[in-house]
Amino acid sequence: SKTVITYGTFDLFHIGHLRLLQRLRALGDRLIVGVSTDEFNALKNKQSSICFEDRIEIISGLKCVDLVIPENDWQQKERDIEQYSADILGMGEDWLGKFDHLSSHCEVVYLPRTTGISSTKIKQNLSIL
Ligand code: C2G
């Protein structure tokens, strides 16, 4: 079996998030998603519109997701990869190169982002309504 792991805020869940998770799931047979807590979002200078509990519930409800864990800090990926025996760490390519240091623990892949959509764009479009 092959385990894939990824991390993100997944605020205002949209098609870009879904396509990424589905493509990551297709790389193996188990997908684990680390969802950023509201506190960790503050460290990322991100203010999410949807609270952690709801973001966890939405990701947990996806057919392509097998396990959801909280993402509390930048350092936990190494521990998570070992703890869950992840074979692949996958992220969207806006993170290209940023996690290559973890390639001693597992394969690290960066997949193309879905263009034209982001949580920020959704908020901007709503704000001018
Ligand atoms: N994504 C995508 N296409 C988009 C928007 C996002 O493929 N149009 C991907 C991102 O590349 C990321 C994932 O969806 O891999 C989650 O995006 P965010 O919620 O913005 O995640 P981010 O804040 O980048 O958190 O430790 C890693 C961080 O927690 C990643």
Tab-separated table of C-alpha atoms and ligand atoms in Angstrom:
chain	number	residue	atom	x	y	z
A	1	SER	CA	0.000	0.000	0.000
A	2	LYS	CA	1.125	3.571	-0.610
A	3	THR	CA	0.340	6.477	1.707
A	4	VAL	CA	0.243	10.080	0.523
A	5	ILE	CA	0.271	13.027	2.942
A	6	THR	CA	-0.453	16.708	2.361
A	7	TYR	CA	-1.145	19.856	4.375
A	8	GLY	CA	-3.191	23.009	3.966
A	9	THR	CA	-5.659	25.521	5.338
A	10	PHE	CA	-8.453	24.616	2.879
A	11	ASP	CA	-10.413	27.777	3.659
A	12	LEU	CA	-13.630	28.264	1.642
A	13	PHE	CA	-13.098	24.804	0.127
A	14	HIS	CA	-13.105	25.051	-3.672
A	15	ILE	CA	-12.438	23.108	-6.875
A	16	GLY	CA	-8.694	23.802	-6.717
A	17	HIS	CA	-8.487	22.100	-3.329
A	18	LEU	CA	-10.640	19.196	-4.468
A	19	ARG	CA	-8.669	18.541	-7.647
A	20	LEU	CA	-5.400	18.605	-5.750
A	21	LEU	CA	-6.633	16.154	-3.117
A	22	GLN	CA	-8.101	13.822	-5.753
A	23	ARG	CA	-4.842	13.863	-7.753
A	24	LEU	CA	-2.813	13.220	-4.612
A	25	ARG	CA	-5.096	10.332	-3.585
A	26	ALA	CA	-4.598	8.808	-7.055
A	27	LEU	CA	-0.831	8.615	-6.399
A	28	GLY	CA	-1.411	5.980	-3.729
A	29	ASP	CA	-4.157	4.161	-1.855
A	30	ARG	CA	-4.385	6.250	1.299
A	31	LEU	CA	-4.457	10.048	1.625
A	32	ILE	CA	-3.778	11.805	4.923
A	33	VAL	CA	-4.511	15.536	5.137
A	34	GLY	CA	-3.035	17.850	7.781
A	35	VAL	CA	-5.482	20.751	8.187
A	36	SER	CA	-3.975	23.947	9.578
A	37	THR	CA	-5.403	24.992	12.940
A	38	ASP	CA	-6.581	28.590	13.382
A	39	GLU	CA	-3.517	29.185	15.588
A	40	PHE	CA	-1.119	27.836	12.917
A	41	ASN	CA	-2.900	29.966	10.318
A	42	ALA	CA	-1.942	32.969	12.428
A	43	LEU	CA	1.707	31.831	12.132
A	44	LYS	CA	1.175	31.622	8.350
A	45	ASN	CA	-0.300	35.122	8.462
A	46	LYS	CA	-3.514	33.633	7.126
A	47	GLN	CA	-6.933	34.539	8.532
A	48	SER	CA	-9.336	31.834	7.405
A	49	SER	CA	-13.050	32.632	7.068
A	50	ILE	CA	-14.057	29.101	8.048
A	51	CYS	CA	-13.077	27.866	11.519
A	52	PHE	CA	-10.798	24.859	12.059
A	53	GLU	CA	-13.584	22.548	13.271
A	54	ASP	CA	-15.639	23.149	10.122
A	55	ARG	CA	-12.586	22.885	7.829
A	56	ILE	CA	-11.704	19.534	9.434
A	57	GLU	CA	-15.298	18.294	9.011
A	58	ILE	CA	-15.416	19.307	5.321
A	59	ILE	CA	-12.093	17.592	4.497
A	60	SER	CA	-13.109	14.512	6.522
A	61	GLY	CA	-16.280	14.265	4.423
A	62	LEU	CA	-14.375	13.838	1.159
A	63	LYS	CA	-14.328	10.387	-0.472
A	64	CYS	CA	-10.665	10.831	-1.487
A	65	VAL	CA	-9.496	11.555	2.072
A	66	ASP	CA	-8.771	8.667	4.439
A	67	LEU	CA	-7.470	10.461	7.544
A	68	VAL	CA	-7.420	14.063	8.736
A	69	ILE	CA	-4.921	15.352	11.312
A	70	PRO	CA	-4.382	18.868	12.731
A	71	GLU	CA	-1.455	20.874	11.426
A	72	ASN	CA	-0.108	22.839	14.395
A	73	ASP	CA	3.383	23.867	13.304
A	74	TRP	CA	6.018	23.839	10.557
A	75	GLN	CA	8.042	21.079	12.244
A	76	GLN	CA	5.544	18.232	12.406
A	77	LYS	CA	5.801	16.960	8.804
A	78	GLU	CA	8.896	14.850	9.511
A	79	ARG	CA	7.213	13.246	12.551
A	80	ASP	CA	3.961	12.703	10.676
A	81	ILE	CA	5.747	11.083	7.707
A	82	GLU	CA	7.399	8.623	10.109
A	83	GLN	CA	4.338	8.079	12.306
A	84	TYR	CA	2.021	7.360	9.374
A	85	SER	CA	4.706	5.734	7.189
A	86	ALA	CA	3.900	8.171	4.395
A	87	ASP	CA	5.530	7.290	1.067
A	88	ILE	CA	4.773	10.594	-0.630
A	89	LEU	CA	4.457	14.189	0.570
A	90	GLY	CA	2.508	16.106	-2.087
A	91	MET	CA	1.768	19.812	-2.326
A	92	GLY	CA	0.572	22.278	-4.934
A	93	GLU	CA	3.418	23.775	-6.930
A	94	ASP	CA	3.183	27.163	-5.198
A	95	TRP	CA	5.300	25.256	-2.658
A	96	LEU	CA	7.802	24.058	-5.282
A	97	GLY	CA	11.103	23.184	-3.629
A	98	LYS	CA	10.011	24.219	-0.123
A	99	PHE	CA	9.802	20.676	1.265
A	100	ASP	CA	12.663	19.039	-0.684
A	101	HIS	CA	14.557	18.648	2.619
A	102	LEU	CA	12.017	15.954	3.501
A	103	SER	CA	13.045	13.819	0.493
A	104	SER	CA	15.248	11.757	2.834
A	105	HIS	CA	12.006	10.609	4.544
A	106	CYS	CA	9.692	10.148	1.555
A	107	GLU	CA	9.140	11.105	-2.062
A	108	VAL	CA	8.225	14.801	-2.365
A	109	VAL	CA	6.003	15.876	-5.271
A	110	TYR	CA	4.509	19.206	-6.329
A	111	LEU	CA	1.409	19.154	-8.502
A	112	PRO	CA	0.112	21.942	-10.738
A	113	ARG	CA	-2.364	24.294	-9.074
A	114	THR	CA	-5.817	24.858	-10.525
A	115	THR	CA	-5.556	28.308	-12.087
A	116	GLY	CA	-8.143	31.042	-11.732
A	117	ILE	CA	-9.393	30.122	-8.292
A	118	SER	CA	-8.266	30.739	-4.717
A	119	SER	CA	-9.894	31.442	-1.384
A	120	THR	CA	-8.590	35.020	-1.672
A	121	LYS	CA	-10.268	35.476	-5.099
A	122	ILE	CA	-13.553	34.108	-3.756
A	123	LYS	CA	-13.457	36.618	-0.880
A	124	GLN	CA	-12.579	39.477	-3.271
A	125	ASN	CA	-15.437	38.595	-5.632
A	126	LEU	CA	-17.889	38.448	-2.732
A	127	SER	CA	-16.695	41.765	-1.294
A	128	ILE	CA	-17.671	43.700	-4.454
A	129	LEU	CA	-21.185	42.229	-4.604
B	1	C2G	N1	-4.209	24.654	-4.269
B	1	C2G	C1	-4.313	24.295	-5.620
B	1	C2G	N2	-4.965	25.111	-6.465
B	1	C2G	C2	-5.527	26.269	-6.020
B	1	C2G	C3	-5.438	26.629	-4.660
B	1	C2G	C4	-4.759	25.795	-3.791
B	1	C2G	O1	-3.796	23.245	-6.045
B	1	C2G	N3	-6.183	27.053	-6.914
B	1	C2G	C5	-3.466	23.746	-3.385
B	1	C2G	C6	-2.259	24.427	-2.740
B	1	C2G	O2	-1.140	24.378	-3.615
B	1	C2G	C7	-2.055	23.572	-1.486
B	1	C2G	C8	-3.480	23.089	-1.165
B	1	C2G	O3	-4.299	23.323	-2.320
B	1	C2G	O4	-1.221	22.453	-1.776
B	1	C2G	C9	-4.067	23.823	0.019
B	1	C2G	O5	-4.011	25.213	-0.275
B	1	C2G	P1	-4.042	26.228	0.974
B	1	C2G	O6	-5.215	25.928	1.816
B	1	C2G	O7	-3.820	27.620	0.445
B	1	C2G	O8	-2.751	25.733	1.768
B	1	C2G	P2	-1.537	26.601	2.323
B	1	C2G	O9	-2.041	27.764	3.093
B	1	C2G	O10	-0.621	26.787	1.194
B	1	C2G	O11	-0.953	25.589	3.429
B	1	C2G	O12	2.464	23.309	5.682
B	1	C2G	C10	1.880	23.577	4.422
B	1	C2G	C11	0.821	24.641	4.537
B	1	C2G	O13	-0.102	24.324	5.576
B	1	C2G	C12	0.101	24.765	3.207
